[in-house]
């Protein structure tokens, strides 16, 4: 049984990271382990920014967005020197296992630690929901609900003025957030990186809706497929229809986690500690068909979670 473990949040923050930290700490303590928090992701590992965590230090955080451990993107950890420093610090403090909570980049970083002989387990947390090996990543459900609320509000003003809006969501190279929010709001067009799009086709839809005197046209674009500003300008140029642009930006990452994310984070955090006590290879915990499952980290980083293109087809039919 590993006695001293650490937990770190890394990469883009995601609502529910705090709930995952809480679960890791409380489950580990219940097993008689000692837990350290590493602040600011891999940067904190390099700088030996470790703090002991007890049960009280994770009290009252289950409902908070962000991460009490802070997070960072650490270019230094991408270098052999940075990795060496991080690994030396973990060894010096006597950390026997690390729970890495973060996105796909963070999972790659976890694998670096594992290859040097440190036990690691990954916990998927990203609003992009692009990690292979889990149906849902922590934070994705909250971000989706935030986007849906935003688009619902935009639709009110769009209808009032009979306007065409282009709304840009985050998601990096993945269209999950855009596609699911388009489905949930009844958006008229969705543009995602997984499906090549023709601007002329989008323009035809805008013109048809104008002819049919529809109250509004809402186009949702995933940031990985194009920039809303540019697409809006091009639509305006080609159709003569005035467009308005909303780039939702970082508000999609903040806010209190939904009940779904709190429960998911609690289950995956607990599962991660369980895995650390007996796993002999680096694993990531995930959710599949309602159950907590594990996948090898090697497999997780070598594959990409795909959006369900059947949902894209559905969205196309609904918006006719
Ligand atoms: P996310 O985890 O949200 O996808 P990033 O892609 O920025 O966010 O990754 C978080 C951090 O993980 C990076 O800043 C870097 O320190 C580390 N990381 C990412 N990719 C690698 C890699 N291939 N090797 C080692 N570390 C990596
Ligand atoms: O990975 C989460 C994410 O919010 C992406 O959707 C987005 O492309 C990126 O992080 C933004 O990163 P930053 O906060 O560093 O600007």
GROMACS .gro file of C-alpha atoms and ligand atoms in nm:
model
  363
    1UNK     CA    1   0.000   0.000   0.000
    2UNK     CA    2   0.136   0.345  -0.094
    3UNK     CA    3   0.154   0.568   0.211
    4UNK     CA    4   0.230   0.916   0.081
    5UNK     CA    5   0.056   1.043  -0.230
    6UNK     CA    6   0.011   1.378  -0.403
    7UNK     CA    7  -0.268   1.536  -0.603
    8UNK     CA    8  -0.225   1.800  -0.873
    9UNK     CA    9  -0.456   1.992  -1.106
   10UNK     CA   10  -0.303   2.083  -1.442
   11UNK     CA   11  -0.387   2.251  -1.773
   12UNK     CA   12  -0.717   2.432  -1.828
   13UNK     CA   13  -0.926   2.443  -1.511
   14UNK     CA   14  -1.263   2.269  -1.520
   15UNK     CA   15  -1.559   2.296  -1.280
   16UNK     CA   16  -1.550   1.993  -1.053
   17UNK     CA   17  -1.173   1.984  -1.009
   18UNK     CA   18  -1.223   2.086  -0.645
   19UNK     CA   19  -1.473   1.807  -0.589
   20UNK     CA   20  -1.215   1.564  -0.730
   21UNK     CA   21  -0.940   1.698  -0.499
   22UNK     CA   22  -1.175   1.661  -0.203
   23UNK     CA   23  -1.255   1.301  -0.296
   24UNK     CA   24  -0.888   1.209  -0.341
   25UNK     CA   25  -0.793   1.360  -0.005
   26UNK     CA   26  -1.077   1.214   0.197
   27UNK     CA   27  -1.056   0.866   0.047
   28UNK     CA   28  -0.678   0.858   0.090
   29UNK     CA   29  -0.704   0.974   0.452
   30UNK     CA   30  -0.964   0.707   0.518
   31UNK     CA   31  -0.707   0.450   0.403
   32UNK     CA   32  -0.442   0.586   0.635
   33UNK     CA   33  -0.246   0.764   0.361
   34UNK     CA   34  -0.080   1.103   0.380
   35UNK     CA   35  -0.174   1.349   0.104
   36UNK     CA   36   0.013   1.645  -0.043
   37UNK     CA   37  -0.132   1.900  -0.284
   38UNK     CA   38   0.096   2.026  -0.559
   39UNK     CA   39   0.018   2.387  -0.649
   40UNK     CA   40   0.008   2.522  -1.006
   41UNK     CA   41   0.028   2.195  -1.195
   42UNK     CA   42   0.362   2.069  -1.324
   43UNK     CA   43   0.513   2.411  -1.254
   44UNK     CA   44   0.460   2.350  -0.883
   45UNK     CA   45   0.616   2.006  -0.918
   46UNK     CA   46   0.927   2.168  -1.064
   47UNK     CA   47   0.933   2.435  -0.794
   48UNK     CA   48   0.854   2.191  -0.512
   49UNK     CA   49   0.540   2.384  -0.422
   50UNK     CA   50   0.385   2.107  -0.211
   51UNK     CA   51   0.136   2.155   0.074
   52UNK     CA   52   0.005   1.891   0.315
   53UNK     CA   53  -0.371   1.843   0.285
   54UNK     CA   54  -0.597   1.729   0.565
   55UNK     CA   55  -0.970   1.675   0.571
   56UNK     CA   56  -1.045   2.034   0.678
   57UNK     CA   57  -0.837   2.180   0.393
   58UNK     CA   58  -1.085   2.038   0.142
   59UNK     CA   59  -1.397   2.138   0.335
   60UNK     CA   60  -1.650   2.365   0.165
   61UNK     CA   61  -1.503   2.333  -0.184
   62UNK     CA   62  -1.730   2.078  -0.352
   63UNK     CA   63  -1.948   2.360  -0.489
   64UNK     CA   64  -1.663   2.584  -0.607
   65UNK     CA   65  -1.539   2.623  -0.964
   66UNK     CA   66  -1.169   2.669  -1.042
   67UNK     CA   67  -0.919   2.476  -0.831
   68UNK     CA   68  -0.791   2.545  -0.480
   69UNK     CA   69  -0.454   2.405  -0.589
   70UNK     CA   70  -0.441   2.650  -0.880
   71UNK     CA   71  -0.333   2.527  -1.221
   72UNK     CA   72  -0.089   2.621  -1.495
   73UNK     CA   73   0.036   2.536  -1.837
   74UNK     CA   74   0.404   2.461  -1.789
   75UNK     CA   75   0.630   2.477  -2.094
   76UNK     CA   76   0.920   2.401  -1.857
   77UNK     CA   77   0.778   2.057  -1.788
   78UNK     CA   78   0.802   1.982  -2.160
   79UNK     CA   79   1.184   1.993  -2.131
   80UNK     CA   80   1.405   1.710  -1.997
   81UNK     CA   81   1.550   1.947  -1.732
   82UNK     CA   82   1.203   2.046  -1.607
   83UNK     CA   83   1.092   1.684  -1.594
   84UNK     CA   84   1.408   1.582  -1.406
   85UNK     CA   85   1.354   1.857  -1.148
   86UNK     CA   86   0.989   1.758  -1.098
   87UNK     CA   87   1.075   1.389  -1.055
   88UNK     CA   88   1.361   1.466  -0.814
   89UNK     CA   89   1.127   1.679  -0.601
   90UNK     CA   90   0.866   1.404  -0.583
   91UNK     CA   91   1.134   1.153  -0.477
   92UNK     CA   92   1.286   1.387  -0.219
   93UNK     CA   93   0.953   1.439  -0.046
   94UNK     CA   94   0.886   1.067  -0.062
   95UNK     CA   95   0.577   1.085  -0.284
   96UNK     CA   96   0.491   0.729  -0.386
   97UNK     CA   97   0.198   0.803  -0.615
   98UNK     CA   98   0.047   1.104  -0.793
   99UNK     CA   99  -0.313   1.171  -0.894
  100UNK     CA  100  -0.309   1.401  -1.199
  101UNK     CA  101  -0.639   1.582  -1.261
  102UNK     CA  102  -0.647   1.755  -1.599
  103UNK     CA  103  -0.691   1.738  -1.974
  104UNK     CA  104  -0.517   1.535  -2.243
  105UNK     CA  105  -0.193   1.738  -2.219
  106UNK     CA  106  -0.184   1.671  -1.846
  107UNK     CA  107  -0.231   1.298  -1.914
  108UNK     CA  108   0.076   1.312  -2.142
  109UNK     CA  109   0.268   1.476  -1.860
  110UNK     CA  110   0.151   1.202  -1.622
  111UNK     CA  111   0.294   0.943  -1.856
  112UNK     CA  112   0.634   1.114  -1.837
  113UNK     CA  113   0.626   1.070  -1.458
  114UNK     CA  114   0.516   0.708  -1.495
  115UNK     CA  115   0.802   0.632  -1.733
  116UNK     CA  116   1.045   0.744  -1.465
  117UNK     CA  117   0.899   0.489  -1.223
  118UNK     CA  118   0.654   0.708  -1.028
  119UNK     CA  119   0.306   0.561  -0.982
  120UNK     CA  120   0.044   0.781  -1.144
  121UNK     CA  121  -0.324   0.776  -1.211
  122UNK     CA  122  -0.505   1.022  -1.435
  123UNK     CA  123  -0.844   1.182  -1.369
  124UNK     CA  124  -0.995   1.339  -1.684
  125UNK     CA  125  -1.105   1.700  -1.631
  126UNK     CA  126  -1.161   1.936  -1.923
  127UNK     CA  127  -1.454   2.129  -2.062
  128UNK     CA  128  -1.347   2.011  -2.411
  129UNK     CA  129  -1.459   1.652  -2.335
  130UNK     CA  130  -1.201   1.526  -2.582
  131UNK     CA  131  -1.025   1.263  -2.370
  132UNK     CA  132  -1.033   0.904  -2.486
  133UNK     CA  133  -1.139   0.647  -2.225
  134UNK     CA  134  -1.426   0.829  -2.062
  135UNK     CA  135  -1.777   0.914  -2.174
  136UNK     CA  136  -1.755   1.242  -1.982
  137UNK     CA  137  -1.467   1.448  -1.846
  138UNK     CA  138  -1.513   1.647  -1.527
  139UNK     CA  139  -1.632   2.001  -1.610
  140UNK     CA  140  -1.783   1.926  -1.949
  141UNK     CA  141  -2.141   1.904  -1.821
  142UNK     CA  142  -2.112   2.233  -1.633
  143UNK     CA  143  -1.961   2.410  -1.936
  144UNK     CA  144  -2.234   2.269  -2.159
  145UNK     CA  145  -2.503   2.404  -1.928
  146UNK     CA  146  -2.329   2.742  -1.918
  147UNK     CA  147  -2.319   2.757  -2.299
  148UNK     CA  148  -2.684   2.652  -2.323
  149UNK     CA  149  -2.788   2.928  -2.085
  150UNK     CA  150  -2.586   3.182  -2.284
  151UNK     CA  151  -2.733   3.077  -2.619
  152UNK     CA  152  -3.087   3.081  -2.476
  153UNK     CA  153  -3.027   3.442  -2.373
  154UNK     CA  154  -2.882   3.531  -2.711
  155UNK     CA  155  -3.185   3.381  -2.879
  156UNK     CA  156  -3.414   3.619  -2.686
  157UNK     CA  157  -3.242   3.927  -2.819
  158UNK     CA  158  -3.186   3.770  -3.163
  159UNK     CA  159  -3.561   3.706  -3.197
  160UNK     CA  160  -3.652   4.052  -3.072
  161UNK     CA  161  -3.439   4.213  -3.345
  162UNK     CA  162  -3.481   3.935  -3.604
  163UNK     CA  163  -3.105   3.900  -3.621
  164UNK     CA  164  -2.847   3.645  -3.723
  165UNK     CA  165  -2.593   3.555  -3.454
  166UNK     CA  166  -2.270   3.359  -3.474
  167UNK     CA  167  -2.175   3.218  -3.132
  168UNK     CA  168  -1.827   3.076  -3.076
  169UNK     CA  169  -1.769   2.806  -2.814
  170UNK     CA  170  -1.443   2.668  -2.677
  171UNK     CA  171  -1.337   2.307  -2.724
  172UNK     CA  172  -0.990   2.334  -2.875
  173UNK     CA  173  -0.989   2.084  -3.166
  174UNK     CA  174  -1.304   1.911  -3.054
  175UNK     CA  175  -1.661   1.998  -3.150
  176UNK     CA  176  -1.834   1.834  -2.852
  177UNK     CA  177  -1.930   2.152  -2.667
  178UNK     CA  178  -2.058   2.323  -2.984
  179UNK     CA  179  -2.251   2.022  -3.108
  180UNK     CA  180  -2.419   1.935  -2.779
  181UNK     CA  181  -2.508   2.299  -2.708
  182UNK     CA  182  -2.650   2.339  -3.059
  183UNK     CA  183  -2.866   2.031  -3.005
  184UNK     CA  184  -2.981   2.150  -2.664
  185UNK     CA  185  -3.073   2.501  -2.781
  186UNK     CA  186  -3.219   2.416  -3.121
  187UNK     CA  187  -2.953   2.621  -3.299
  188UNK     CA  188  -2.997   2.653  -3.675
  189UNK     CA  189  -2.642   2.569  -3.787
  190UNK     CA  190  -2.349   2.409  -3.607
  191UNK     CA  191  -1.995   2.419  -3.739
  192UNK     CA  192  -1.749   2.172  -3.584
  193UNK     CA  193  -1.394   2.072  -3.678
  194UNK     CA  194  -1.492   1.709  -3.732
  195UNK     CA  195  -1.712   1.795  -4.033
  196UNK     CA  196  -1.582   2.013  -4.320
  197UNK     CA  197  -1.817   2.305  -4.375
  198UNK     CA  198  -1.906   2.509  -4.683
  199UNK     CA  199  -1.963   2.875  -4.617
  200UNK     CA  200  -2.195   2.891  -4.922
  201UNK     CA  201  -2.420   2.631  -4.759
  202UNK     CA  202  -2.437   2.834  -4.436
  203UNK     CA  203  -2.519   3.144  -4.642
  204UNK     CA  204  -2.796   2.958  -4.823
  205UNK     CA  205  -2.949   2.862  -4.486
  206UNK     CA  206  -2.930   3.225  -4.365
  207UNK     CA  207  -3.097   3.350  -4.686
  208UNK     CA  208  -3.366   3.083  -4.676
  209UNK     CA  209  -3.451   3.171  -4.317
  210UNK     CA  210  -3.470   3.539  -4.416
  211UNK     CA  211  -3.713   3.454  -4.697
  212UNK     CA  212  -3.921   3.243  -4.459
  213UNK     CA  213  -3.927   3.537  -4.217
  214UNK     CA  214  -3.783   3.330  -3.931
  215UNK     CA  215  -3.737   3.537  -3.618
  216UNK     CA  216  -3.367   3.461  -3.586
  217UNK     CA  217  -3.079   3.249  -3.708
  218UNK     CA  218  -2.833   3.109  -3.453
  219UNK     CA  219  -2.509   2.964  -3.583
  220UNK     CA  220  -2.286   2.788  -3.329
  221UNK     CA  221  -1.920   2.749  -3.424
  222UNK     CA  222  -1.659   2.549  -3.234
  223UNK     CA  223  -1.335   2.744  -3.197
  224UNK     CA  224  -1.149   2.455  -3.363
  225UNK     CA  225  -1.355   2.498  -3.682
  226UNK     CA  226  -1.312   2.872  -3.732
  227UNK     CA  227  -1.345   3.213  -3.574
  228UNK     CA  228  -1.695   3.353  -3.528
  229UNK     CA  229  -1.581   3.706  -3.622
  230UNK     CA  230  -1.449   3.593  -3.960
  231UNK     CA  231  -1.745   3.366  -4.034
  232UNK     CA  232  -1.988   3.643  -3.937
  233UNK     CA  233  -1.812   3.891  -4.168
  234UNK     CA  234  -1.815   3.646  -4.457
  235UNK     CA  235  -2.185   3.567  -4.410
  236UNK     CA  236  -2.263   3.939  -4.407
  237UNK     CA  237  -2.056   3.996  -4.721
  238UNK     CA  238  -2.212   3.709  -4.914
  239UNK     CA  239  -2.578   3.749  -4.803
  240UNK     CA  240  -2.608   4.117  -4.716
  241UNK     CA  241  -2.762   4.003  -4.384
  242UNK     CA  242  -2.627   4.188  -4.084
  243UNK     CA  243  -2.466   3.955  -3.828
  244UNK     CA  244  -2.381   3.983  -3.458
  245UNK     CA  245  -2.099   3.789  -3.296
  246UNK     CA  246  -2.062   3.645  -2.947
  247UNK     CA  247  -1.738   3.476  -2.844
  248UNK     CA  248  -1.826   3.302  -2.518
  249UNK     CA  249  -1.462   3.267  -2.411
  250UNK     CA  250  -1.349   3.186  -2.061
  251UNK     CA  251  -1.687   3.227  -1.895
  252UNK     CA  252  -1.740   2.869  -2.018
  253UNK     CA  253  -1.473   2.748  -1.774
  254UNK     CA  254  -1.603   2.914  -1.458
  255UNK     CA  255  -1.896   2.868  -1.223
  256UNK     CA  256  -2.019   2.616  -0.972
  257UNK     CA  257  -2.009   2.257  -1.100
  258UNK     CA  258  -2.339   2.090  -1.181
  259UNK     CA  259  -2.457   1.804  -0.963
  260UNK     CA  260  -2.346   1.569  -1.241
  261UNK     CA  261  -1.990   1.704  -1.233
  262UNK     CA  262  -1.971   1.698  -0.853
  263UNK     CA  263  -2.077   1.335  -0.845
  264UNK     CA  264  -1.857   1.238  -1.139
  265UNK     CA  265  -1.557   1.411  -0.978
  266UNK     CA  266  -1.627   1.244  -0.644
  267UNK     CA  267  -1.650   0.900  -0.803
  268UNK     CA  268  -1.343   0.942  -1.023
  269UNK     CA  269  -1.138   1.095  -0.739
  270UNK     CA  270  -1.226   0.802  -0.515
  271UNK     CA  271  -1.160   0.555  -0.799
  272UNK     CA  272  -0.817   0.711  -0.859
  273UNK     CA  273  -0.704   0.646  -0.501
  274UNK     CA  274  -0.835   0.291  -0.524
  275UNK     CA  275  -0.631   0.242  -0.844
  276UNK     CA  276  -0.317   0.388  -0.685
  277UNK     CA  277  -0.329   0.132  -0.406
  278UNK     CA  278  -0.288  -0.166  -0.638
  279UNK     CA  279  -0.219  -0.068  -1.002
  280UNK     CA  280   0.104  -0.190  -1.155
  281UNK     CA  281   0.080   0.025  -1.469
  282UNK     CA  282  -0.020   0.389  -1.531
  283UNK     CA  283  -0.396   0.415  -1.569
  284UNK     CA  284  -0.666   0.677  -1.612
  285UNK     CA  285  -1.003   0.640  -1.446
  286UNK     CA  286  -1.309   0.724  -1.653
  287UNK     CA  287  -1.681   0.679  -1.679
  288UNK     CA  288  -1.830   0.427  -1.919
  289UNK     CA  289  -2.200   0.343  -1.929
  290UNK     CA  290  -2.240   0.471  -1.574
  291UNK     CA  291  -1.951   0.269  -1.430
  292UNK     CA  292  -1.606   0.382  -1.320
  293UNK     CA  293  -1.357   0.211  -1.551
  294UNK     CA  294  -0.982   0.230  -1.617
  295UNK     CA  295  -0.776   0.254  -1.934
  296UNK     CA  296  -0.400   0.245  -1.973
  297UNK     CA  297  -0.260   0.597  -1.996
  298UNK     CA  298  -0.062   0.491  -2.304
  299UNK     CA  299  -0.389   0.411  -2.481
  300UNK     CA  300  -0.557   0.730  -2.355
  301UNK     CA  301  -0.290   0.960  -2.500
  302UNK     CA  302  -0.258   0.769  -2.826
  303UNK     CA  303  -0.628   0.800  -2.911
  304UNK     CA  304  -0.877   1.083  -2.933
  305UNK     CA  305  -1.235   1.075  -2.818
  306UNK     CA  306  -1.459   1.138  -3.118
  307UNK     CA  307  -1.786   1.329  -3.117
  308UNK     CA  308  -2.089   1.122  -3.205
  309UNK     CA  309  -2.163   1.217  -3.565
  310UNK     CA  310  -2.514   1.073  -3.536
  311UNK     CA  311  -2.587   1.374  -3.315
  312UNK     CA  312  -2.458   1.602  -3.591
  313UNK     CA  313  -2.703   1.441  -3.835
  314UNK     CA  314  -2.987   1.476  -3.584
  315UNK     CA  315  -2.905   1.843  -3.533
  316UNK     CA  316  -2.915   1.889  -3.912
  317UNK     CA  317  -3.263   1.736  -3.934
  318UNK     CA  318  -3.401   1.929  -3.636
  319UNK     CA  319  -3.287   2.261  -3.775
  320UNK     CA  320  -3.456   2.228  -4.116
  321LIG     P1  321  -0.476   2.016  -2.069
  321LIG     O1  322  -0.424   1.921  -1.967
  321LIG     O2  323  -0.596   2.093  -2.019
  321LIG     O3  324  -0.499   1.951  -2.203
  321LIG     P2  325  -0.231   2.136  -2.169
  321LIG     O4  326  -0.240   2.070  -2.303
  321LIG     O5  327  -0.184   2.276  -2.163
  321LIG     O6  328  -0.369   2.133  -2.090
  321LIG     O7  329  -0.133   2.045  -2.081
  321LIG     C1  330  -0.106   2.080  -1.946
  321LIG     C2  331   0.041   2.065  -1.918
  321LIG     O8  332   0.077   1.928  -1.933
  321LIG     C3  333   0.133   2.140  -2.014
  321LIG     O9  334   0.146   2.275  -1.982
  321LIG     C4  335   0.263   2.063  -1.996
  321LIG    O10  336   0.330   2.107  -1.880
  321LIG     C5  337   0.214   1.920  -1.975
  321LIG     N1  338   0.220   1.846  -2.101
  321LIG     C6  339   0.140   1.857  -2.209
  321LIG     N2  340   0.182   1.775  -2.309
  321LIG     C7  341   0.293   1.714  -2.263
  321LIG     C8  342   0.385   1.620  -2.319
  321LIG     N3  343   0.370   1.573  -2.445
  321LIG     N4  344   0.490   1.580  -2.244
  321LIG     C9  345   0.506   1.627  -2.118
  321LIG     N5  346   0.423   1.715  -2.060
  321LIG    C10  347   0.318   1.759  -2.130
  322LIG     O1  348  -0.875   2.304  -2.283
  322LIG     C1  349  -0.965   2.393  -2.226
  322LIG     C2  350  -0.965   2.525  -2.302
  322LIG     O2  351  -1.059   2.610  -2.240
  322LIG     C3  352  -0.991   2.513  -2.452
  322LIG     O3  353  -1.128   2.496  -2.481
  322LIG     C4  354  -0.935   2.643  -2.501
  322LIG     O4  355  -0.896   2.633  -2.637
  322LIG     C5  356  -0.815   2.663  -2.413
  322LIG     O5  357  -0.838   2.586  -2.295
  322LIG     C6  358  -0.790   2.807  -2.374
  322LIG     O6  359  -0.673   2.810  -2.301
  322LIG     P1  360  -0.624   2.935  -2.215
  322LIG     O7  361  -0.711   2.944  -2.093
  322LIG     O8  362  -0.483   2.901  -2.182
  322LIG     O9  363  -0.640   3.055  -2.300
   0.00000   0.00000   0.00000
